[in-house]
Amino acid sequence: MISDPADLATKSTSELATVANDIRDFLIRKVSRTGGHLGPNLGAVELTIALHRVFHSPHDVLLFDTGHQAYVHKILTGRQSDFDSLRQAGGLSGYPSRSESEHDVIENSHASTALSYADGWAKAFALRQSTRRVVAVIGDGALTGGMAWEALNNIGSAQDRPVVIVLNDNGRSYAPTIGGIASHLAVLRYEGNRNIFEDLGLAYVGPVDGHDITDLEHALRKAVRLNKPVVVHCLTRKGKGYAPAEEDEADRLHAIGPVGAAKKRSWTSVFAEEITAIGAEREDIVCITAAMAEPAGLAGFASRFPERMFDVGIAEQHAVTSAAGLAMGGMHPVVAIYSTFLNRAVDQLLMDVALHRQPVTFVLDRAGITGPDGPSHHGMWDSSILPVVPGLRLASPRDPANLRELLREAVDVNDGPTVVRYPKATASDDIPAVRRTGHCDVLLESPGAQVLLVAVGPLAAACLEAADELRSQDVPVTVVDPRWIAPIDPCMLKLAGAHRLVVAVEDTTTPGALGGRIAQALAANGSDTCAATFALPPRFLPHASRAEILRAHGLDAAGITTTVLKRLEALS
């Protein structure tokens, strides 16, 4: 198989077809074993081969949007031997990674960003009088994001800065692409009339068969000769060459787990069941997704209540402000989104929802450590950032029953935003409470306890296990689940003040974490209780399984036990 892009230059048309077939077979075999993004890469094989024959990476800059379609690029740039470690701890990233190869210039998994990167690269090359080319491969789904159009507005206005935009149009992001742009591209596929790209000042080449390497090369070389901003419109089929992917109507096997992996009940499935039940009870409940109805658990709701389900495309900022408008109109919107993607709409949450005290519920899937998708997907920022939003209530359920309960409490709030967060993980067994004080659940009470473990969300099980170990070492412990972690419940502070040491355990970043906020509140009340944060370091963490990452940072039972004992020793 090809191990250097330069090797492609010597291949005949028939040999290139063989290379494409070999790459598809390789992807199916390897990704089925490790898990990963299969469908998008099967559809980008010939396109990536043609790109590397026409352009010369890394001299020419190749950008992929989104980065999950870059597996073929990794293969062609010498990383095929690493695919057995794909998305494993210490192994090959599932996205472009600057630390892996000089051929990867950005680390991106969030959609709609590559054209802005391309605009910046092109400006830099123009200022430095460089002859290097800039090529951005963007999926049609990513064009539903507003940031892509902000970039096109700039790129199209600079005729002297040639940027080649390769539109990989397979009609899908996860599911079929929706909205006016999707409809416009559908017309272009068959009619080729004057189009929106030309109106923005870009040349247009296509549509071209995205699985014909010869046609692709002709189109790309034509784009180079034009020496101006140009869109090359390539028609591809997601999952091409693999019947199970081509026949999968949901998402063309967009992302798969390892073959043979047992299907377990997920937090997402619990949410999916409960939001559908709530929707049946309340006609004011509407749901919003940013192109991720199935992954975010809204497929059932959409099937049952299609008129109350809104897919806005990969447009998180628009989703949040649209939700504010829905709330102003008398509905109660539920925005189901990955935690990492809410980062993109914090301004809208703050100024468009919270400032207007609108009742919008945000359900953050993949909160905390997510695992194999790596630093761009870890949802470790939300519970550090969101507590600063005035009037916002933030909940972190410990088990499925608690998720159902907190979701219902959230949608009952009518004077401001609410957030419910949960991880990408198997849903645990329900953990009963000894009693409730205020909004908090006391999970364990030990006579004479001087230590209070504040167990945030799904880390409750590890805290209870640590409490058992500490008790065996004659350290009695109280374990409490705050349920709502912002704002801090006064009953939580009263309980904390009755202990010598309080340790809040959570999978968010240390700055802004609950432990620090408890310490600040206790100090303001004049308490001499020592409160500490036990969370994740404020840095980007690599990919590995959720369990491996939590264990590496001491957020398992053994690590919690050790931390408590060290803290007690420091106090003595």
Coordinates of C-alpha atoms in Angstrom, one line a residue:
M1 CA 0.0 0.0 0.0
I2 CA 1.1 3.6 -0.6
S3 CA 3.2 5.0 2.3
D4 CA 4.1 8.4 0.8
P5 CA 2.0 10.7 -1.4
A6 CA 4.7 11.0 -3.9
D7 CA 4.3 7.3 -4.8
L8 CA 0.9 8.1 -6.3
A9 CA 2.5 10.0 -9.1
T10 CA 3.8 6.9 -10.8
K11 CA 0.6 5.0 -10.8
S12 CA -1.5 4.3 -13.9
T13 CA -5.3 4.6 -13.9
S14 CA -5.8 0.9 -13.3
E15 CA -3.2 0.9 -10.6
L16 CA -5.0 3.8 -8.8
A17 CA -8.2 1.8 -8.9
T18 CA -6.4 -1.0 -7.2
V19 CA -5.0 1.4 -4.6
A20 CA -8.5 2.7 -3.9
N21 CA -9.9 -0.9 -3.5
D22 CA -7.0 -1.8 -1.2
I23 CA -7.6 1.3 1.0
R24 CA -11.3 0.5 1.3
D25 CA -10.6 -3.1 2.3
F26 CA -8.0 -1.9 4.8
L27 CA -10.4 0.6 6.4
I28 CA -13.3 -1.9 6.7
R29 CA -10.9 -4.4 8.3
K30 CA -9.1 -2.0 10.7
V31 CA -12.0 0.2 11.8
S32 CA -14.3 -2.7 12.3
R33 CA -11.7 -4.0 14.8
T34 CA -11.0 -0.7 16.7
G35 CA -14.1 1.3 16.1
G36 CA -14.1 4.8 14.5
H37 CA -15.6 6.8 11.6
L38 CA -16.1 4.4 8.8
G39 CA -18.7 5.7 6.5
P40 CA -17.2 9.2 5.8
N41 CA -13.8 7.7 5.0
L42 CA -15.2 5.1 2.6
G43 CA -16.7 7.9 0.7
A44 CA -13.5 10.0 0.5
V45 CA -11.1 7.4 -0.9
E46 CA -10.8 8.5 -4.6
L47 CA -11.1 12.2 -3.6
T48 CA -8.1 12.0 -1.2
I49 CA -6.0 10.1 -3.7
A50 CA -6.7 12.8 -6.4
L51 CA -5.9 15.5 -3.9
H52 CA -2.5 14.0 -3.1
R53 CA -1.7 13.6 -6.9
V54 CA -2.5 17.2 -7.7
F55 CA -1.2 18.9 -4.6
H56 CA 2.0 18.3 -2.8
S57 CA 1.6 17.9 1.0
P58 CA 3.0 19.2 3.2
H59 CA 4.3 22.0 1.0
D60 CA 0.7 22.6 0.0
V61 CA -1.7 22.8 2.9
L62 CA -4.5 20.3 3.0
L63 CA -7.3 21.0 5.5
F64 CA -10.1 18.5 6.3
D65 CA -13.5 19.6 7.6
T66 CA -14.5 17.8 9.6
G67 CA -11.4 15.9 10.5
H68 CA -13.1 12.6 10.8
Q69 CA -12.9 12.1 7.0
A70 CA -9.0 12.2 7.1
Y71 CA -8.3 8.4 7.6
V72 CA -7.4 8.0 4.0
H73 CA -5.1 11.0 4.2
K74 CA -3.4 9.3 7.2
I75 CA -3.0 6.1 5.2
L76 CA -1.4 7.9 2.2
T77 CA 1.0 9.8 4.5
G78 CA 2.6 6.8 6.0
R79 CA 0.5 6.0 9.1
Q80 CA -1.2 2.7 8.0
S81 CA 0.9 0.7 10.4
D82 CA -0.6 2.6 13.3
F83 CA -4.3 1.8 12.5
D84 CA -4.4 -1.1 15.0
S85 CA -4.1 1.6 17.7
L86 CA -6.7 3.9 16.2
R87 CA -8.4 5.9 19.0
Q88 CA -6.6 3.7 21.7
A89 CA -4.5 5.2 24.5
G90 CA -1.2 6.3 23.1
G91 CA -2.3 5.4 19.6
L92 CA -3.4 7.0 16.3
S93 CA -5.9 9.9 16.7
G94 CA -9.2 9.7 15.0
Y95 CA -8.7 13.2 13.7
P96 CA -5.8 15.2 12.1
S97 CA -3.1 15.5 14.7
R98 CA -0.1 17.8 14.4
S99 CA 1.9 15.6 16.8
E100 CA 1.5 12.7 14.4
S101 CA 2.6 14.0 11.1
E102 CA 3.9 17.1 9.2
H103 CA 1.0 16.5 6.8
D104 CA -1.5 17.4 9.5
V105 CA -1.6 21.2 10.1
I106 CA -4.6 21.6 12.3
E107 CA -6.3 19.4 14.9
N108 CA -10.0 19.7 14.2
S109 CA -13.1 17.7 14.8
H110 CA -15.6 20.6 15.2
A111 CA -17.3 21.3 11.9
S112 CA -17.3 24.5 9.7
T113 CA -13.8 25.7 10.8
A114 CA -11.5 24.7 7.9
L115 CA -12.5 27.6 5.6
S116 CA -11.5 30.1 8.2
Y117 CA -8.2 28.4 8.7
A118 CA -7.8 28.4 4.9
D119 CA -8.5 32.1 4.7
G120 CA -5.8 32.8 7.4
W121 CA -3.3 30.5 5.7
A122 CA -3.9 32.2 2.3
K123 CA -3.5 35.7 3.8
A124 CA -0.2 34.7 5.5
F125 CA 1.1 33.2 2.2
A126 CA 0.2 36.3 0.3
L127 CA 2.0 38.5 2.8
R128 CA 5.0 36.3 2.7
Q129 CA 4.9 36.0 -1.1
S130 CA 4.8 32.2 -0.9
T131 CA 3.7 30.0 -3.8
R132 CA 2.3 27.3 -1.4
R133 CA -1.3 26.3 -2.2
V134 CA -4.2 26.1 0.3
V135 CA -6.8 23.4 -0.1
A136 CA -9.8 23.0 2.2
V137 CA -11.9 19.8 1.9
I138 CA -15.3 20.6 3.5
G139 CA -18.3 18.3 3.7
D140 CA -21.7 19.6 2.6
G141 CA -23.0 19.1 6.2
A142 CA -20.3 21.5 7.5
L143 CA -21.7 24.1 5.1
T144 CA -24.8 24.3 7.4
G145 CA -22.6 26.1 9.9
G146 CA -22.5 29.8 9.9
M147 CA -18.8 30.1 10.4
A148 CA -18.2 28.5 7.0
W149 CA -20.2 31.3 5.3
E150 CA -18.4 34.0 7.3
A151 CA -15.2 32.5 5.8
L152 CA -16.6 32.3 2.3
N153 CA -17.6 36.0 2.6
N154 CA -13.9 36.8 3.0
I155 CA -12.4 34.2 0.6
G156 CA -14.7 35.3 -2.2
S157 CA -13.8 39.0 -1.9
A158 CA -10.1 38.4 -2.3
Q159 CA -9.5 37.3 -6.0
D160 CA -5.7 37.5 -5.6
R161 CA -5.6 34.9 -2.8
P162 CA -6.3 31.5 -4.5
V163 CA -8.0 29.1 -2.2
V164 CA -9.2 25.8 -3.5
I165 CA -12.4 24.7 -1.7
V166 CA -13.2 21.0 -2.3
L167 CA -16.9 20.5 -1.5
N168 CA -17.3 16.8 -0.6
D169 CA -21.0 16.6 -1.2
N170 CA -22.5 13.3 -0.1
G171 CA -25.8 14.7 1.0
R172 CA -25.1 14.0 4.6
S173 CA -23.5 15.0 7.9
Y174 CA -24.6 12.2 10.3
A175 CA -28.0 12.0 8.8
P176 CA -29.2 13.6 5.5
T177 CA -28.2 17.3 5.3
I178 CA -31.1 19.6 5.8
G179 CA -32.0 23.3 5.0
G180 CA -31.8 25.7 2.2
I181 CA -28.1 25.1 1.4
A182 CA -28.8 21.3 1.1
S183 CA -31.7 22.1 -1.3
H184 CA -29.4 24.4 -3.4
L185 CA -26.7 21.8 -3.7
A186 CA -29.3 19.2 -4.7
V187 CA -30.3 21.4 -7.6
L188 CA -26.6 21.9 -8.6
R189 CA -26.1 18.2 -8.8
Y190 CA -28.4 17.9 -11.7
E191 CA -28.8 21.4 -13.3
G192 CA -25.5 23.2 -12.8
N193 CA -27.1 26.7 -12.9
R194 CA -25.5 29.8 -11.7
N195 CA -25.0 29.2 -8.0
I196 CA -24.5 30.9 -4.6
F197 CA -20.7 30.4 -4.7
E198 CA -20.4 32.4 -7.9
D199 CA -22.6 35.1 -6.4
L200 CA -20.1 35.3 -3.5
G201 CA -17.2 35.9 -5.9
L202 CA -15.8 32.3 -6.1
A203 CA -15.3 30.3 -9.3
Y204 CA -17.2 27.1 -9.6
V205 CA -16.1 23.8 -11.1
G206 CA -18.4 20.8 -11.2
P207 CA -20.2 18.9 -10.2
V208 CA -17.7 16.1 -10.7
D209 CA -17.9 12.4 -9.9
G210 CA -16.1 12.1 -6.6
H211 CA -15.3 8.5 -7.2
D212 CA -13.6 9.0 -10.6
I213 CA -9.9 9.8 -9.9
T214 CA -9.3 11.0 -13.5
D215 CA -12.2 13.4 -13.5
L216 CA -11.3 14.6 -10.0
E217 CA -7.7 15.3 -11.2
H218 CA -9.0 17.3 -14.2
A219 CA -11.3 19.3 -12.0
L220 CA -8.6 20.0 -9.4
R221 CA -6.0 21.0 -12.0
K222 CA -8.5 23.3 -13.6
A223 CA -9.1 24.9 -10.2
V224 CA -5.3 25.5 -9.9
R225 CA -5.1 27.1 -13.3
L226 CA -7.9 29.5 -12.5
N227 CA -5.6 31.0 -9.8
K228 CA -8.4 32.5 -7.8
P229 CA -10.8 31.3 -5.1
V230 CA -12.7 28.4 -6.5
V231 CA -15.1 25.7 -5.3
V232 CA -14.7 22.2 -6.7
H233 CA -18.1 20.4 -6.2
C234 CA -17.5 16.7 -5.8
L235 CA -20.3 14.2 -5.5
T236 CA -19.5 11.3 -3.3
R237 CA -21.4 8.4 -1.6
K238 CA -20.9 8.0 2.1
G239 CA -20.0 4.4 2.9
K240 CA -19.1 3.6 -0.7
G241 CA -17.9 0.1 -1.4
Y242 CA -19.2 -1.5 1.8
A243 CA -22.8 -2.8 1.5
P244 CA -23.7 -2.6 5.2
A245 CA -22.7 1.1 5.2
E246 CA -24.4 1.9 1.9
E247 CA -27.6 0.2 3.1
D248 CA -27.6 1.9 6.5
E249 CA -30.3 4.6 6.2
A250 CA -29.6 6.2 9.6
D251 CA -26.0 7.4 9.1
R252 CA -24.2 5.1 6.6
L253 CA -22.2 3.6 9.4
H254 CA -20.9 7.1 10.2
A255 CA -19.2 5.9 13.4
I256 CA -19.0 2.3 14.6
G257 CA -17.8 0.5 17.7
P258 CA -15.5 -2.5 17.6
V259 CA -17.1 -5.6 16.1
G260 CA -18.4 -7.9 18.8
A261 CA -18.6 -5.1 21.4
A262 CA -21.6 -5.8 23.6
K263 CA -24.4 -3.2 23.4
K264 CA -25.1 -1.8 26.8
R265 CA -27.6 0.7 28.1
S266 CA -26.3 4.2 27.7
W267 CA -27.1 7.5 29.4
T268 CA -28.3 8.7 26.0
S269 CA -30.9 6.0 25.7
V270 CA -32.2 6.8 29.2
F271 CA -32.6 10.4 28.1
A272 CA -34.2 9.4 24.8
E273 CA -36.9 7.4 26.6
E274 CA -37.7 10.1 29.2
I275 CA -37.8 13.1 26.8
T276 CA -40.2 11.2 24.6
A277 CA -42.4 10.4 27.7
I278 CA -42.3 14.1 28.7
G279 CA -43.2 15.2 25.2
A280 CA -46.3 13.0 25.3
E281 CA -47.4 14.7 28.5
R282 CA -46.6 18.3 27.5
E283 CA -47.4 19.9 24.2
D284 CA -45.1 22.9 24.9
I285 CA -42.0 20.7 24.9
V286 CA -40.0 21.1 21.7
C287 CA -36.5 19.6 20.9
I288 CA -33.6 21.1 18.9
T289 CA -30.6 19.3 17.5
A290 CA -27.6 20.5 15.6
A291 CA -27.5 17.8 12.9
M292 CA -27.3 15.0 15.5
A293 CA -30.8 13.7 16.2
E294 CA -29.8 10.1 16.5
P295 CA -26.5 10.5 18.4
A296 CA -28.0 13.0 20.9
G297 CA -31.0 10.7 21.6
L298 CA -33.8 12.6 19.8
A299 CA -34.7 10.1 17.1
G300 CA -37.6 8.7 19.1
F301 CA -38.9 12.1 19.9
A302 CA -38.6 13.1 16.3
S303 CA -40.5 10.1 15.1
R304 CA -43.3 10.6 17.7
F305 CA -43.6 14.4 17.4
P306 CA -42.1 15.5 14.1
E307 CA -43.7 18.9 14.2
R308 CA -42.0 19.7 17.5
M309 CA -38.5 18.6 16.4
F310 CA -36.1 21.0 14.8
D311 CA -32.8 20.0 13.2
V312 CA -30.9 23.3 12.4
G313 CA -27.8 21.7 10.9
I314 CA -24.3 22.1 12.3
A315 CA -25.2 25.5 13.7
E316 CA -25.0 25.5 17.4
Q317 CA -25.1 29.3 17.8
H318 CA -28.2 29.5 15.8
A319 CA -29.7 26.6 17.7
V320 CA -29.4 28.3 21.0
T321 CA -30.8 31.7 20.0
S322 CA -33.6 30.0 18.1
A323 CA -34.4 28.2 21.3
A324 CA -34.6 31.5 23.0
G325 CA -37.1 32.6 20.4
L326 CA -39.1 29.5 20.9
A327 CA -39.2 30.1 24.6
M328 CA -40.3 33.7 24.1
G329 CA -43.1 32.3 22.0
G330 CA -44.4 30.1 24.8
M331 CA -42.7 26.8 24.2
H332 CA -40.1 25.0 26.4
P333 CA -37.2 24.1 24.2
V334 CA -34.8 21.2 25.0
V335 CA -31.5 21.6 23.2
A336 CA -29.8 18.2 23.1
I337 CA -26.1 18.7 22.2
Y338 CA -22.7 17.3 22.9
S339 CA -21.0 19.1 25.8
T340 CA -18.0 20.0 23.6
F341 CA -20.2 21.6 21.0
L342 CA -22.0 23.9 23.5
N343 CA -18.6 25.6 23.8
R344 CA -19.4 27.2 20.5
A345 CA -22.5 28.9 21.7
V346 CA -21.7 30.2 25.1
D347 CA -22.3 33.8 24.1
Q348 CA -25.7 32.9 22.9
L349 CA -26.5 31.0 26.1
L350 CA -25.3 33.9 28.1
M351 CA -26.8 36.9 26.2
D352 CA -29.7 35.5 24.3
V353 CA -31.1 33.0 26.8
A354 CA -29.9 33.8 30.3
L355 CA -30.1 37.6 30.0
H356 CA -33.7 37.3 29.0
R357 CA -34.4 34.7 31.7
Q358 CA -35.8 32.3 29.1
P359 CA -36.7 28.7 30.1
V360 CA -34.5 26.7 27.8
T361 CA -33.2 23.2 28.9
F362 CA -29.8 22.1 27.6
V363 CA -29.1 18.4 27.7
L364 CA -25.3 17.9 27.4
D365 CA -24.4 14.4 26.2
R366 CA -20.7 13.3 26.3
A367 CA -20.0 15.5 29.3
G368 CA -16.8 15.0 31.2
I369 CA -14.3 12.6 29.8
T370 CA -15.5 11.0 26.5
G371 CA -12.6 8.8 25.7
P372 CA -11.5 7.7 22.2
D373 CA -12.3 11.0 20.4
G374 CA -9.7 12.9 22.3
P375 CA -9.1 16.5 23.4
S376 CA -11.5 18.2 21.1
H377 CA -14.4 16.0 22.3
H378 CA -13.9 15.8 26.0
G379 CA -16.8 17.6 27.6
M380 CA -14.6 18.8 30.5
W381 CA -15.4 22.5 30.3
D382 CA -19.1 23.0 30.7
S383 CA -19.4 22.6 34.5
S384 CA -16.4 24.9 35.0
I385 CA -17.7 27.6 32.6
L386 CA -21.5 27.5 33.1
P387 CA -21.8 28.4 36.8
V388 CA -20.8 31.9 35.9
V389 CA -24.0 32.4 33.9
P390 CA -26.5 34.3 36.1
G391 CA -29.7 32.4 36.8
L392 CA -28.5 29.1 35.3
R393 CA -29.2 25.9 37.1
L394 CA -26.8 23.0 36.4
A395 CA -27.5 19.3 37.2
S396 CA -25.4 16.2 37.1
P397 CA -27.3 12.9 37.6
R398 CA -25.6 9.9 39.2
D399 CA -27.8 7.2 37.7
P400 CA -30.6 6.6 35.3
A401 CA -33.4 7.2 37.8
N402 CA -31.7 10.5 38.9
L403 CA -31.4 11.5 35.2
R404 CA -35.1 11.1 34.7
E405 CA -35.9 13.0 37.9
L406 CA -33.6 15.9 37.1
L407 CA -34.7 16.2 33.5
R408 CA -38.3 16.6 34.7
E409 CA -37.2 19.2 37.3
A410 CA -35.3 21.0 34.6
V411 CA -38.2 21.4 32.2
D412 CA -40.4 22.5 35.1
V413 CA -38.2 25.6 35.5
N414 CA -39.8 28.7 33.9
D415 CA -37.5 31.6 34.8
G416 CA -34.2 30.8 33.3
P417 CA -31.9 28.2 31.6
T418 CA -31.3 24.7 33.0
V419 CA -28.6 22.2 32.1
V420 CA -28.5 18.5 32.6
R421 CA -25.1 16.8 31.8
Y422 CA -24.1 13.2 31.6
P423 CA -21.2 11.2 30.1
K424 CA -20.6 8.9 27.1
A425 CA -20.7 5.7 29.1
T426 CA -22.8 2.8 30.2
A427 CA -25.5 3.9 32.5
S428 CA -24.9 2.5 36.0
D429 CA -27.3 0.8 38.3
D430 CA -29.4 3.1 40.4
I431 CA -27.8 4.3 43.6
P432 CA -30.4 4.8 46.4
A433 CA -30.1 7.8 48.8
V434 CA -30.3 7.5 52.6
R435 CA -32.2 10.8 52.8
R436 CA -32.6 14.1 51.0
T437 CA -31.6 17.5 52.5
G438 CA -32.6 20.5 50.4
H439 CA -31.9 19.4 46.8
C440 CA -29.0 17.1 47.9
D441 CA -29.1 13.4 48.3
V442 CA -27.1 11.9 51.2
L443 CA -25.8 8.5 49.9
L444 CA -23.8 7.4 53.0
E445 CA -23.7 8.6 56.6
S446 CA -21.1 7.3 59.1
P447 CA -21.1 8.2 62.8
G448 CA -18.4 10.7 63.7
A449 CA -17.5 11.4 60.0
Q450 CA -15.0 14.3 59.6
V451 CA -14.8 13.9 55.8
L452 CA -17.5 14.8 53.3
L453 CA -17.1 13.4 49.8
V454 CA -19.2 15.5 47.4
A455 CA -19.8 13.0 44.6
V456 CA -20.7 14.8 41.4
G457 CA -22.9 12.8 39.0
P458 CA -21.6 9.4 37.8
L459 CA -18.6 9.6 40.0
A460 CA -20.9 8.7 42.9
A461 CA -20.2 5.0 42.6
A462 CA -16.4 5.5 42.8
C463 CA -16.9 7.8 45.9
L464 CA -19.0 5.2 47.6
E465 CA -16.4 2.5 46.9
A466 CA -13.7 4.9 48.3
A467 CA -15.8 5.5 51.4
D468 CA -15.9 1.8 52.1
E469 CA -12.1 1.5 51.8
L470 CA -11.6 4.6 54.0
R471 CA -14.0 3.2 56.6
S472 CA -11.9 0.0 56.7
Q473 CA -8.9 2.3 57.6
D474 CA -10.9 3.9 60.4
V475 CA -11.8 7.0 58.5
P476 CA -15.6 7.4 58.6
V477 CA -17.0 9.4 55.6
T478 CA -20.2 11.0 54.6
V479 CA -21.0 10.9 50.8
V480 CA -23.5 13.4 49.3
D481 CA -24.7 13.8 45.8
P482 CA -25.5 17.5 45.2
R483 CA -27.7 16.7 42.2
W484 CA -27.8 20.4 41.2
I485 CA -24.2 21.7 41.2
A486 CA -25.0 25.3 40.4
P487 CA -26.0 27.3 42.2
I488 CA -24.7 25.7 45.4
D489 CA -27.6 24.6 47.7
P490 CA -27.4 26.2 51.2
C491 CA -28.1 22.8 52.6
M492 CA -24.9 21.6 51.0
L493 CA -23.0 24.3 52.7
K494 CA -24.6 23.5 56.1
L495 CA -23.6 19.8 55.6
A496 CA -20.1 20.8 54.5
G497 CA -19.6 23.0 57.5
A498 CA -20.3 20.1 59.8
H499 CA -17.2 18.3 58.6
R500 CA -13.5 18.9 58.9
L501 CA -12.6 18.1 55.3
V502 CA -14.7 18.4 52.1
V503 CA -13.5 16.9 48.9
A504 CA -15.6 17.5 45.7
V505 CA -15.0 14.8 43.1
E506 CA -15.9 15.6 39.5
D507 CA -14.7 15.2 35.9
T508 CA -14.4 18.8 34.9
T509 CA -11.4 21.1 34.9
T510 CA -10.1 22.3 38.3
P511 CA -10.7 26.1 37.6
G512 CA -14.3 26.8 38.3
A513 CA -15.0 23.4 39.7
L514 CA -17.5 22.8 42.5
G515 CA -14.9 22.2 45.2
G516 CA -13.4 25.7 44.6
R517 CA -16.9 27.3 44.7
I518 CA -17.7 25.4 47.9
A519 CA -14.5 26.6 49.5
Q520 CA -15.2 30.2 48.5
A521 CA -18.8 30.0 49.9
L522 CA -17.6 28.4 53.2
A523 CA -14.9 31.1 53.6
A524 CA -17.5 33.8 53.0
N525 CA -19.6 32.3 55.8
G526 CA -16.6 32.3 58.2
S527 CA -16.3 28.5 58.3
D528 CA -13.0 26.9 59.1
T529 CA -13.8 23.7 57.1
C530 CA -11.2 22.8 54.5
A531 CA -12.8 22.3 51.1
A532 CA -10.8 21.0 48.2
T533 CA -11.4 20.4 44.5
F534 CA -10.5 17.0 43.1
A535 CA -11.0 17.2 39.3
L536 CA -9.1 17.2 36.0
P537 CA -6.0 19.3 35.2
P538 CA -6.6 22.5 33.1
R539 CA -5.1 21.1 30.0
F540 CA -6.1 19.2 26.8
L541 CA -6.1 15.5 27.5
P542 CA -5.3 12.8 24.9
H543 CA -7.6 10.0 23.7
A544 CA -8.0 6.8 25.7
S545 CA -10.9 5.0 27.2
R546 CA -13.0 7.0 29.8
A547 CA -11.9 4.5 32.5
E548 CA -8.2 4.8 31.6
I549 CA -8.3 8.6 31.7
L550 CA -10.2 8.8 35.0
R551 CA -7.8 6.3 36.6
A552 CA -4.8 8.2 35.3
H553 CA -6.0 11.3 37.1
G554 CA -7.0 9.6 40.3
L555 CA -10.7 9.8 39.7
D556 CA -11.4 6.2 40.6
A557 CA -11.9 4.6 44.0
A558 CA -8.2 4.0 44.7
G559 CA -7.3 7.5 43.7
I560 CA -10.0 9.1 45.7
T561 CA -9.0 7.1 48.8
T562 CA -5.4 8.2 48.4
T563 CA -6.3 11.8 48.0
V564 CA -8.5 11.9 51.1
L565 CA -5.8 10.3 53.2
K566 CA -3.2 12.8 52.0
R567 CA -5.5 15.7 52.6
L568 CA -6.2 14.5 56.2
E569 CA -2.5 14.0 56.8
A570 CA -1.8 17.6 55.6
L571 CA -4.5 18.9 58.1
S572 CA -3.1 17.1 61.1

